[in-house]
Short mmCIF file of C-alpha atoms and ligand atoms in Angstrom, two decimals:
data_model
loop_
_atom_site.label_atom_id
_atom_site.label_comp_id
_atom_site.label_asym_id
_atom_site.label_seq_id
_atom_site.Cartn_x
_atom_site.Cartn_y
_atom_site.Cartn_z
CA MET A 1 22.22 -64.60 -91.04
CA THR A 2 24.05 -61.54 -93.10
CA LYS A 3 26.20 -58.67 -90.98
CA VAL A 4 23.66 -55.96 -91.39
CA ALA A 5 20.73 -58.48 -89.75
CA GLN A 6 22.97 -59.11 -87.21
CA GLU A 7 24.19 -55.55 -86.38
CA GLU A 8 20.54 -55.17 -86.34
CA ILE A 9 19.10 -57.56 -83.54
CA GLU A 10 22.24 -56.77 -81.28
CA GLU A 11 20.98 -53.02 -81.92
CA GLY A 12 17.81 -53.96 -81.01
CA GLN A 13 17.31 -52.81 -77.68
CA GLY A 14 14.93 -49.61 -77.76
CA ILE A 15 12.04 -48.55 -80.06
CA LYS A 16 13.66 -48.10 -82.99
CA CYS A 17 14.92 -51.44 -84.09
CA SER A 18 13.39 -53.58 -81.29
CA ILE A 19 12.40 -56.90 -82.95
CA THR A 20 12.43 -60.52 -81.76
CA ARG A 21 15.26 -62.50 -83.64
CA ARG A 22 12.07 -65.02 -84.93
CA SER A 23 10.25 -62.38 -86.54
CA PHE A 24 13.93 -60.73 -88.28
CA VAL A 25 14.02 -64.07 -89.75
CA LYS A 26 10.86 -64.49 -91.06
CA GLY A 27 11.31 -60.80 -92.00
CA THR A 28 14.14 -61.98 -94.27
CA VAL A 29 11.25 -64.96 -96.03
CA LEU A 30 8.47 -62.09 -96.43
CA LEU A 31 10.30 -59.71 -98.43
CA ALA A 32 10.91 -62.18 -101.43
CA GLY A 33 7.27 -62.42 -101.06
CA ALA A 34 5.23 -61.23 -104.22
CA ALA A 35 2.52 -60.33 -102.36
CA VAL A 36 4.80 -57.34 -100.32
CA GLY A 37 3.60 -53.63 -101.77
CA GLY A 38 3.73 -50.38 -101.17
CA SER A 39 6.17 -48.34 -99.98
CA LEU A 40 8.91 -48.36 -96.36
CA LEU A 41 7.37 -46.45 -93.67
CA ASN A 42 9.46 -44.88 -91.15
CA ILE A 43 7.95 -46.16 -88.18
CA PRO A 44 9.02 -45.88 -84.57
CA LYS A 45 8.27 -49.08 -82.43
CA ALA A 46 6.91 -50.58 -85.66
CA LEU A 47 8.39 -53.56 -85.15
CA ALA A 48 7.77 -56.71 -84.07
CA GLY A 49 8.52 -57.38 -79.77
CA ARG A 50 9.12 -54.93 -76.47
CA GLY A 51 12.49 -54.27 -76.17
CA ASN A 52 14.14 -57.12 -77.27
CA VAL A 53 12.22 -59.45 -75.06
CA PRO A 54 10.17 -61.91 -77.54
CA ILE A 55 6.82 -62.08 -76.53
CA THR A 56 5.18 -64.77 -76.27
CA ARG A 57 1.97 -65.57 -78.85
CA TYR A 58 -0.79 -66.91 -78.41
CA PRO A 59 -3.68 -68.27 -81.52
CA ILE A 60 -6.41 -66.27 -81.72
CA TYR A 61 -9.65 -66.94 -80.11
CA VAL A 62 -12.47 -67.50 -83.51
CA PRO A 63 -16.27 -67.67 -81.89
CA PRO A 64 -17.99 -70.55 -82.96
CA THR A 65 -20.95 -69.57 -85.55
CA VAL A 66 -24.61 -69.86 -84.13
CA SER A 67 -27.87 -69.24 -86.13
CA PRO A 68 -30.28 -66.27 -84.58
CA ILE A 69 -33.16 -68.64 -84.84
CA GLY A 70 -34.06 -69.61 -81.86
CA LEU A 71 -30.88 -68.57 -79.90
CA THR A 72 -30.49 -67.23 -76.51
CA LEU A 73 -27.55 -64.73 -75.56
CA ARG A 74 -27.18 -64.74 -72.05
CA ALA A 75 -24.90 -61.53 -70.75
CA ALA A 76 -22.50 -62.39 -67.37
CA PRO A 77 -20.01 -62.59 -65.61
CA ALA A 78 -17.60 -64.92 -66.93
CA THR A 79 -13.71 -66.55 -66.69
CA VAL A 80 -12.78 -65.61 -69.82
CA ASN A 81 -8.94 -67.14 -71.85
CA VAL A 82 -7.20 -64.12 -72.90
CA GLY A 83 -4.44 -65.66 -74.01
CA GLY A 84 -2.09 -67.72 -72.11
CA ARG A 85 -3.95 -67.11 -68.76
CA THR A 86 -7.71 -66.37 -67.71
CA ALA A 87 -9.08 -63.46 -66.69
CA SER A 88 -12.60 -62.52 -64.81
CA GLY A 89 -14.40 -60.23 -67.67
CA TRP A 90 -18.54 -60.04 -68.98
CA ALA A 91 -19.45 -62.54 -71.66
CA TYR A 92 -22.32 -63.46 -74.12
CA ASN A 93 -22.93 -67.37 -73.63
CA GLY A 94 -19.66 -66.81 -71.63
CA SER A 95 -19.53 -70.24 -70.65
CA SER A 96 -18.94 -71.97 -73.78
CA SER A 97 -17.54 -75.27 -74.02
CA VAL A 98 -16.25 -74.72 -78.09
CA PRO A 99 -11.77 -74.20 -76.93
CA PRO A 100 -10.11 -72.61 -76.04
CA GLY A 101 -12.45 -72.14 -73.74
CA PRO A 102 -14.81 -69.46 -72.10
CA SER A 103 -14.25 -65.80 -74.69
CA VAL A 104 -14.83 -62.82 -76.02
CA PRO A 105 -16.19 -61.88 -77.90
CA GLY A 106 -19.27 -63.30 -78.06
CA PRO A 107 -20.92 -66.50 -80.76
CA THR A 108 -20.46 -64.61 -84.55
CA ILE A 109 -24.14 -64.69 -85.03
CA ARG A 110 -24.52 -65.29 -89.16
CA ALA A 111 -27.66 -65.49 -90.48
CA SER A 112 -29.16 -64.41 -94.33
CA THR A 113 -31.02 -62.05 -95.71
CA GLY A 114 -34.96 -62.75 -94.88
CA THR A 115 -34.47 -64.76 -91.90
CA ARG A 116 -36.49 -64.61 -88.74
CA SER A 117 -34.72 -63.68 -86.10
CA ILE A 118 -36.04 -65.28 -82.70
CA ILE A 119 -33.78 -64.44 -79.46
CA THR A 120 -33.67 -64.18 -75.91
CA LEU A 121 -31.49 -61.61 -74.23
CA VAL A 122 -30.88 -63.36 -70.45
CA ASN A 123 -29.26 -60.60 -67.90
CA GLY A 124 -27.36 -62.04 -65.64
CA LEU A 125 -25.41 -59.05 -64.88
CA PRO A 126 -25.35 -56.91 -61.37
CA GLN A 127 -26.68 -53.69 -63.28
CA GLU A 128 -29.21 -53.34 -66.90
CA THR A 129 -29.18 -54.07 -69.80
CA ILE A 130 -29.97 -54.13 -73.21
CA THR A 131 -28.61 -55.04 -76.70
CA HIS A 132 -28.20 -53.22 -79.95
CA TRP A 133 -27.78 -54.52 -82.99
CA HIS A 134 -25.82 -51.95 -84.66
CA GLY A 135 -26.49 -52.00 -88.23
CA MET A 136 -29.27 -53.63 -88.90
CA LEU A 137 -32.53 -52.18 -89.63
CA VAL A 138 -35.26 -53.30 -87.16
CA ASN A 139 -37.97 -51.96 -85.59
CA THR A 140 -37.52 -49.57 -82.51
CA ALA A 141 -38.44 -52.27 -80.01
CA ASN A 142 -36.40 -54.44 -81.52
CA ASP A 143 -33.64 -51.68 -81.71
CA GLY A 144 -31.89 -52.30 -77.74
CA GLN A 145 -32.12 -48.86 -76.60
CA PRO A 146 -31.78 -47.31 -73.63
CA PRO A 147 -35.33 -46.49 -72.23
CA GLN A 148 -36.18 -50.82 -73.45
CA ALA A 149 -33.21 -51.86 -70.82
CA ILE A 150 -33.78 -54.78 -68.24
CA GLN A 151 -32.43 -55.23 -65.06
CA PRO A 152 -30.80 -58.30 -63.48
CA ASP A 153 -32.07 -61.91 -64.32
CA LYS A 154 -34.59 -60.30 -66.11
CA THR A 155 -35.17 -61.34 -71.05
CA TYR A 156 -35.54 -59.27 -73.31
CA ASP A 157 -37.13 -61.07 -76.56
CA TYR A 158 -36.19 -60.04 -79.80
CA ASP A 159 -38.29 -61.12 -83.25
CA PHE A 160 -37.28 -59.29 -86.35
CA THR A 161 -36.86 -61.01 -90.49
CA ILE A 162 -33.51 -59.57 -91.53
CA ASN A 163 -34.30 -56.66 -94.18
CA GLN A 164 -31.19 -56.04 -95.41
CA ARG A 165 -28.12 -56.48 -97.69
CA ALA A 166 -24.88 -58.38 -96.97
CA ALA A 167 -22.93 -57.10 -94.54
CA MET A 168 -20.62 -57.53 -90.58
CA ASN A 169 -22.98 -55.34 -88.10
CA TRP A 170 -22.23 -56.77 -84.50
CA TYR A 171 -24.08 -56.90 -81.27
CA HIS A 172 -23.33 -55.16 -77.41
CA PRO A 173 -25.01 -53.58 -74.76
CA HIS A 174 -26.74 -50.19 -75.55
CA PRO A 175 -28.02 -49.11 -71.85
CA HIS A 176 -27.47 -45.39 -70.67
CA LEU A 177 -24.48 -44.56 -68.94
CA HIS A 178 -23.49 -48.46 -68.48
CA THR A 179 -22.70 -48.73 -72.00
CA GLY A 180 -18.81 -47.63 -71.93
CA GLU A 181 -18.55 -50.82 -69.10
CA GLN A 182 -20.55 -53.44 -70.29
CA VAL A 183 -18.71 -53.28 -73.69
CA ALA A 184 -14.80 -52.20 -72.42
CA ARG A 185 -15.33 -55.92 -69.92
CA GLY A 186 -15.85 -57.76 -72.75
CA LEU A 187 -19.91 -57.73 -74.53
CA ALA A 188 -19.91 -57.70 -77.65
CA GLY A 189 -20.55 -59.98 -80.81
CA ALA A 190 -19.81 -60.04 -84.30
CA PHE A 191 -22.98 -60.19 -86.51
CA ILE A 192 -22.57 -61.24 -90.15
CA VAL A 193 -25.26 -61.07 -93.35
CA THR A 194 -25.36 -63.05 -96.09
CA ASP A 195 -27.26 -62.73 -99.58
CA ASN A 196 -27.28 -64.30 -102.90
CA GLU A 197 -24.64 -60.72 -104.52
CA GLU A 198 -22.30 -61.51 -102.40
CA GLY A 199 -22.34 -65.37 -101.97
CA ALA A 200 -22.07 -65.40 -106.19
CA LEU A 201 -18.69 -64.05 -105.26
CA GLY A 202 -17.21 -66.61 -104.22
CA LEU A 203 -14.91 -65.04 -101.69
CA PRO A 204 -13.27 -66.77 -99.35
CA SER A 205 -15.30 -68.45 -96.56
CA GLY A 206 -15.58 -71.23 -94.11
CA ALA A 207 -12.49 -71.50 -92.37
CA TYR A 208 -10.87 -68.50 -94.75
CA GLU A 209 -13.35 -66.05 -93.19
CA VAL A 210 -12.24 -64.66 -90.25
CA PRO A 211 -13.84 -61.70 -88.16
CA LEU A 212 -11.55 -59.30 -85.67
CA VAL A 213 -12.72 -57.23 -82.94
CA VAL A 214 -10.00 -54.96 -82.75
CA ARG A 215 -9.78 -52.79 -78.66
CA ASP A 216 -7.72 -51.55 -76.46
CA VAL A 217 -8.10 -53.44 -73.23
CA SER A 218 -7.84 -52.48 -69.10
CA PHE A 219 -6.60 -54.93 -66.36
CA ASP A 220 -7.16 -53.76 -62.68
CA ASN A 221 -3.99 -55.38 -60.39
CA ALA A 222 -5.09 -58.83 -60.75
CA GLY A 223 -5.05 -59.04 -63.90
CA ASN A 224 -9.41 -58.65 -64.28
CA ILE A 225 -10.54 -57.25 -66.84
CA ASP A 226 -11.39 -53.52 -66.02
CA PHE A 227 -13.73 -50.59 -67.13
CA ASN A 228 -11.59 -47.55 -67.51
CA SER A 229 -13.51 -44.79 -68.84
CA GLY A 230 -10.65 -43.95 -71.16
CA GLY A 231 -10.21 -47.09 -72.26
CA GLY A 232 -6.64 -49.76 -71.92
CA ASN A 233 -3.34 -49.66 -72.40
CA ASN A 234 -3.19 -53.06 -73.62
CA PRO A 235 -4.44 -54.30 -77.60
CA MET A 236 -6.76 -57.33 -77.94
CA VAL A 237 -8.15 -58.84 -80.76
CA ASN A 238 -11.40 -61.12 -80.60
CA GLY A 239 -10.18 -61.91 -77.12
CA THR A 240 -6.99 -62.31 -77.24
CA LEU A 241 -3.50 -60.53 -76.12
CA ASN A 242 -0.37 -61.09 -78.33
CA PRO A 243 -2.48 -63.50 -80.79
CA TYR A 244 -0.94 -65.02 -84.16
CA LEU A 245 -2.94 -66.77 -86.65
CA ASP A 246 -1.81 -69.07 -88.71
CA VAL A 247 -3.10 -68.59 -91.93
CA ASP A 248 -2.25 -71.35 -95.50
CA PRO A 249 -0.11 -69.48 -98.64
CA ALA A 250 -4.53 -68.32 -99.98
CA LEU A 251 -6.76 -65.62 -99.77
CA TYR A 252 -8.29 -64.49 -96.69
CA ARG A 253 -11.21 -62.46 -96.36
CA PHE A 254 -11.33 -60.49 -92.59
CA ARG A 255 -14.05 -59.15 -91.48
CA VAL A 256 -12.84 -56.03 -88.89
CA LEU A 257 -14.91 -54.59 -86.65
CA THR A 258 -13.92 -51.82 -84.23
CA GLY A 259 -15.38 -52.81 -80.97
CA ALA A 260 -12.55 -50.12 -78.43
CA GLN A 261 -14.51 -47.58 -76.15
CA ASN A 262 -12.46 -44.58 -77.46
CA ARG A 263 -9.63 -45.76 -79.49
CA ILE A 264 -9.40 -45.09 -82.87
CA PHE A 265 -6.83 -47.61 -85.66
CA GLY A 266 -5.02 -46.85 -87.88
CA LEU A 267 -4.49 -50.69 -89.41
CA ALA A 268 -2.28 -51.56 -90.96
CA LEU A 269 0.04 -55.31 -92.68
CA LEU A 270 3.99 -54.52 -91.93
CA GLY A 271 6.48 -57.33 -92.26
CA ALA A 272 9.16 -58.10 -89.94
CA LEU A 273 11.20 -55.01 -91.38
CA GLY A 274 8.70 -52.48 -91.88
CA ASN A 275 8.03 -53.17 -95.20
CA VAL A 276 4.03 -52.16 -95.63
CA ALA A 277 2.02 -54.83 -97.40
CA GLN A 278 -0.51 -54.71 -99.68
CA PHE A 279 -4.72 -54.96 -98.72
CA THR A 280 -8.06 -55.32 -100.34
CA LEU A 281 -10.78 -53.47 -98.88
CA ILE A 282 -14.14 -54.91 -100.22
CA GLY A 283 -17.21 -53.59 -97.96
CA ASN A 284 -17.39 -51.26 -94.59
CA ASP A 285 -20.37 -50.88 -92.44
CA GLY A 286 -23.24 -51.19 -94.75
CA GLY A 287 -21.44 -54.36 -97.21
CA LEU A 288 -19.37 -54.04 -100.43
CA LEU A 289 -18.71 -51.38 -101.86
CA VAL A 290 -19.15 -51.22 -105.78
CA ASN A 291 -15.46 -51.86 -107.15
CA SER A 292 -12.63 -53.45 -104.54
CA VAL A 293 -9.77 -51.00 -103.50
CA PRO A 294 -6.09 -52.15 -102.85
CA LEU A 295 -4.59 -50.43 -99.95
CA THR A 296 -2.03 -50.02 -97.50
CA ARG A 297 -3.79 -48.55 -94.69
CA VAL A 298 -7.39 -48.09 -93.02
CA ASP A 299 -8.69 -45.56 -90.02
CA LEU A 300 -11.74 -46.93 -87.66
CA SER A 301 -13.24 -45.70 -84.85
CA PRO A 302 -15.36 -47.07 -83.07
CA GLY A 303 -17.90 -48.84 -84.16
CA GLU A 304 -17.23 -48.74 -87.95
CA ARG A 305 -15.74 -52.46 -89.69
CA ALA A 306 -13.99 -52.59 -93.22
CA ASP A 307 -14.10 -55.77 -95.28
CA ILE A 308 -10.55 -57.22 -96.76
CA ILE A 309 -8.84 -59.56 -98.25
CA ILE A 310 -5.44 -59.92 -97.88
CA ASP A 311 -3.30 -62.21 -100.13
CA PHE A 312 -0.54 -64.67 -98.59
CA ARG A 313 0.18 -67.21 -101.42
CA GLY A 314 3.65 -64.89 -101.80
CA LEU A 315 4.63 -65.44 -97.82
CA ARG A 316 4.99 -69.02 -97.53
CA GLY A 317 6.95 -69.81 -94.45
CA GLY A 318 7.13 -66.05 -93.74
CA SER A 319 4.59 -63.16 -90.92
CA LEU A 320 2.54 -60.16 -92.01
CA MET A 321 2.32 -58.03 -88.72
CA LEU A 322 -1.75 -56.50 -88.56
CA LYS A 323 -0.49 -53.26 -86.89
CA ASP A 324 -2.03 -49.96 -85.11
CA LEU A 325 0.35 -46.98 -86.69
CA ARG A 326 -1.52 -45.07 -84.04
CA THR A 327 0.58 -46.45 -81.01
CA GLY A 328 2.96 -49.09 -83.25
CA TRP A 329 0.79 -51.27 -81.79
CA ASP A 330 1.50 -54.94 -82.76
CA LEU A 331 -2.75 -56.85 -83.49
CA LEU A 332 -2.03 -59.68 -84.80
CA GLU A 333 0.21 -61.84 -86.04
CA PHE A 334 -0.42 -64.18 -89.47
CA ARG A 335 2.10 -66.88 -89.50
CA VAL A 336 1.91 -68.77 -93.03
CA ARG A 337 2.18 -72.49 -93.67
CA ASP A 338 5.55 -73.76 -95.91
CA ILE A 339 2.84 -75.54 -97.94
CA THR A 340 1.71 -75.02 -101.61
CA PRO A 341 -0.02 -71.80 -102.70
CA ILE A 342 -3.95 -71.81 -102.88
CA THR A 343 -5.83 -70.57 -106.39
CA GLY A 344 -8.10 -67.94 -106.26
CA THR A 345 -8.87 -64.48 -107.26
CA ILE A 346 -10.39 -60.84 -105.62
CA PRO A 347 -13.47 -60.32 -107.55
CA THR A 348 -13.16 -55.99 -108.71
CA ALA A 349 -16.37 -55.13 -109.56
CA LEU A 350 -18.66 -56.37 -106.20
CA SER A 351 -21.84 -54.86 -106.05
CA THR A 352 -24.47 -51.95 -106.92
CA ILE A 353 -24.89 -49.30 -105.25
CA GLU A 354 -28.02 -46.63 -105.63
CA THR A 355 -26.14 -43.46 -105.31
CA LEU A 356 -28.26 -41.25 -102.90
CA THR A 357 -28.93 -37.15 -104.48
CA ALA A 358 -27.19 -34.55 -101.97
CA PRO A 359 -30.23 -32.16 -101.82
CA VAL A 360 -28.80 -28.34 -102.21
CA ALA A 361 -29.01 -27.17 -98.61
CA VAL A 362 -28.37 -28.83 -95.57
CA THR A 363 -31.00 -30.84 -94.26
CA ARG A 364 -30.34 -30.37 -90.43
CA SER A 365 -26.97 -29.68 -88.36
CA PHE A 366 -25.39 -31.35 -85.65
CA LYS A 367 -23.06 -29.85 -82.83
CA PHE A 368 -20.77 -32.56 -81.42
CA GLU A 369 -19.99 -30.32 -78.38
CA GLY A 370 -17.37 -31.73 -75.91
CA MET A 371 -17.81 -34.94 -73.85
CA GLY A 372 -21.27 -34.55 -74.33
CA LYS A 373 -23.74 -32.81 -75.87
CA ILE A 374 -25.45 -32.59 -79.10
CA ASN A 375 -26.38 -28.90 -79.57
CA GLY A 376 -26.46 -28.26 -76.72
CA GLN A 377 -27.89 -30.85 -74.99
CA GLU A 378 -27.36 -34.35 -73.51
CA TYR A 379 -29.27 -37.51 -73.65
CA VAL A 380 -33.15 -37.54 -72.13
CA ALA A 381 -34.87 -41.25 -72.89
CA ASN A 382 -37.70 -41.11 -74.21
CA ARG A 383 -37.31 -37.26 -75.23
CA ILE A 384 -37.67 -37.01 -78.99
CA ASP A 385 -36.05 -34.22 -80.42
CA PHE A 386 -36.59 -33.96 -83.73
CA THR A 387 -38.65 -36.33 -86.73
CA VAL A 388 -37.55 -36.60 -89.80
CA PRO A 389 -39.63 -37.99 -92.52
CA PHE A 390 -40.45 -41.56 -93.90
CA GLY A 391 -38.63 -42.47 -97.51
CA VAL A 392 -37.18 -38.82 -98.20
CA VAL A 393 -33.16 -37.82 -98.47
CA GLU A 394 -32.01 -35.60 -96.63
CA ARG A 395 -28.03 -34.34 -95.71
CA TRP A 396 -27.53 -33.56 -91.99
CA ARG A 397 -24.34 -31.70 -91.28
CA PHE A 398 -21.80 -32.93 -88.37
CA THR A 399 -19.66 -30.45 -86.97
CA THR A 400 -17.05 -30.47 -83.70
CA LYS A 401 -16.26 -28.33 -80.73
CA GLY A 402 -14.50 -29.95 -78.84
CA ALA A 403 -12.80 -33.16 -77.46
CA ALA A 404 -13.42 -34.18 -80.96
CA PRO A 405 -12.99 -36.79 -82.70
CA HIS A 406 -16.08 -37.95 -82.21
CA PRO A 407 -17.48 -41.35 -84.42
CA VAL A 408 -20.90 -40.12 -85.49
CA HIS A 409 -23.20 -43.38 -85.29
CA ILE A 410 -26.93 -43.63 -86.51
CA HIS A 411 -30.05 -45.95 -85.70
CA GLY A 412 -32.25 -47.01 -88.09
CA ALA A 413 -30.59 -46.55 -91.41
CA SER A 414 -27.49 -46.26 -94.00
CA PHE A 415 -26.09 -43.56 -94.72
CA GLN A 416 -23.83 -42.68 -97.82
CA VAL A 417 -20.79 -40.13 -96.88
CA PHE A 418 -21.21 -36.96 -99.10
CA SER A 419 -18.52 -34.19 -98.02
CA ARG A 420 -15.67 -33.84 -95.28
CA THR A 421 -14.34 -30.22 -95.13
CA GLY A 422 -11.29 -28.87 -92.31
CA GLY A 423 -9.28 -31.60 -90.29
CA ARG A 424 -8.36 -34.15 -93.11
CA GLY A 425 -10.53 -32.83 -95.76
CA MET A 426 -11.62 -35.74 -97.34
CA VAL A 427 -14.00 -39.06 -97.85
CA PHE A 428 -11.68 -42.01 -97.60
CA PRO A 429 -12.07 -45.04 -99.95
CA TRP A 430 -12.79 -46.51 -96.56
CA GLU A 431 -16.29 -44.30 -96.11
CA ARG A 432 -17.30 -45.43 -99.70
CA GLY A 433 -20.56 -47.01 -99.80
CA TRP A 434 -22.85 -47.54 -97.09
CA LYS A 435 -22.04 -46.94 -93.91
CA ASP A 436 -24.09 -46.27 -90.17
CA THR A 437 -20.73 -44.56 -88.81
CA VAL A 438 -17.96 -42.00 -89.65
CA LEU A 439 -15.01 -40.51 -87.86
CA LEU A 440 -15.70 -36.64 -87.22
CA ASP A 441 -12.38 -35.26 -86.45
CA ASP A 442 -10.92 -32.10 -84.88
CA GLY A 443 -12.41 -29.36 -86.97
CA GLU A 444 -13.82 -31.22 -89.73
CA THR A 445 -17.37 -30.91 -91.37
CA VAL A 446 -18.41 -34.04 -92.60
CA ASP A 447 -21.93 -34.08 -94.53
CA ILE A 448 -23.63 -37.37 -94.83
CA LEU A 449 -26.93 -37.83 -96.97
CA ILE A 450 -29.13 -40.60 -95.32
CA ARG A 451 -32.42 -42.04 -96.30
CA PHE A 452 -34.87 -43.51 -93.80
CA ASP A 453 -37.35 -46.42 -95.35
CA ALA A 454 -36.40 -49.21 -93.44
CA PHE A 455 -39.21 -48.46 -90.37
CA ARG A 456 -40.87 -45.38 -88.72
CA GLY A 457 -40.43 -45.13 -85.50
CA ASP A 458 -37.53 -43.94 -82.83
CA TYR A 459 -33.83 -43.65 -83.16
CA LEU A 460 -30.52 -42.61 -82.16
CA ILE A 461 -27.84 -40.59 -83.17
CA HIS A 462 -25.01 -40.81 -80.84
CA CYS A 463 -20.96 -39.89 -80.49
CA HIS A 464 -19.10 -43.92 -80.20
CA ARG A 465 -16.69 -42.97 -78.02
CA LEU A 466 -18.30 -45.09 -75.72
CA GLU A 467 -17.52 -42.51 -72.71
CA HIS A 468 -19.15 -39.41 -74.75
CA GLU A 469 -21.59 -41.91 -75.22
CA ASP A 470 -22.92 -42.31 -71.35
CA ASN A 471 -22.05 -38.51 -70.75
CA GLY A 472 -25.10 -37.43 -72.46
CA MET A 473 -23.57 -37.36 -76.70
CA MET A 474 -27.15 -39.11 -77.82
CA SER A 475 -30.18 -37.47 -79.15
CA THR A 476 -33.63 -39.58 -79.91
CA PHE A 477 -35.61 -38.74 -83.29
CA SER A 478 -38.43 -40.06 -85.03
CA VAL A 479 -39.21 -40.96 -88.06
CA VAL A 480 -42.38 -40.18 -89.14
CA SER A 481 -45.00 -40.33 -92.59
CA VAL A 482 -45.41 -37.99 -94.58
CA VAL A 483 -48.75 -36.06 -94.45
CU1 C2O B 1 -22.82 -49.43 -81.31
CU2 C2O B 1 -26.02 -47.03 -80.60
O1 C2O B 1 -24.28 -48.12 -81.35
CU1 CU B 2 -26.62 -48.98 -83.67
CU1 CU B 3 -17.57 -37.71 -79.04
#
């Protein structure tokens, strides 16, 4: 070990150099790695460890993959493995015996476009629930909206045919007033749609494709998963605290979803010395982008997804940390095996996406106000606040009046982010292509282009900060035929 290294470790008491011996040694290896790009960032608390106490890490949970054909999802209290210990929480199919035993999130549903999905939801919770397929284009009866909520011990039958492009969508509860609590306690899962266009790209798959559900969590004094409307103070990925993942020196595809109640994550990859590593963004909420984009950071608010490829080939025997730059949290450590690197290429051209043509005038405006109102109103079940013509491109404008950020989510269609003025003032690379959730931050005006061309019927627009959603920052609209 070099003298500098020794000194830095000895200095490593506080925030500036909170680093464990192990990760520092790894970092030395990592700096020699070829995949490390980008500039050095001066980020306090950016390094591994808390103080100088080495952290015990646990293998990350990767939920089993299931088919939606004849699937039963049971939402119920469960004892789950949160990494090194168990805790009580609420889980979808939490009695799974797949190692490391019962955990959250729920099983990853995976199916190709055209698959008829027949799913039964069983409510084993002590309160009403309903499951919504966030990002899936389904008719109203299958959309899992608050008025469809079922009481304890009741079931709800879904039957829909997947009719959309490849993307990672997700499922979570959507009963009015209780969505935040149910998600906080552990109810969520990924719903991955595949198609031929994506299949032809030869993207990393099997063990090289891993969904990552990133969130915060709070625990009660007994160490059980707790509900706190503001969110939690511990990061958790795939239900695991302080997780690690052993990887080959190869290309990996990570399908990242923010499943937090309120928290926005600034995701980046850092080596143990704070050196920033590049990754490649290939898709987001609505599937693949037109072209892949090398990036060093992506900001994801609750409900948003990022489909990324990480190249570990230059990092044999080293490690990388997935970080949240907003808090400085370590989210997930990747430990790279010391074996011969596995070849592979990241495609540049990914998909063809129609560019919607923007109407010159704004079609409708939505003001997200305070903690629980849109355009001055709180959500009331079954009240239709406006109608939208089927098959017509509209330009919707989102503005905020207090309590931002508001991640705005729409059911029933994907949209394109047209512009952002004020605040951060730009449309980010991860906001191109098709989206179903867009972050509206303080002082921002965001215009989106949307066309409902899948179904007529009732859908929702709401803030995906679940605290705001449960407070009523949600509105129902009806998609109708143009006469
Ligand atoms: Cu992810 Cu209406 O919700
Ligand atoms: Cu949704
Ligand atoms: Cu909000």
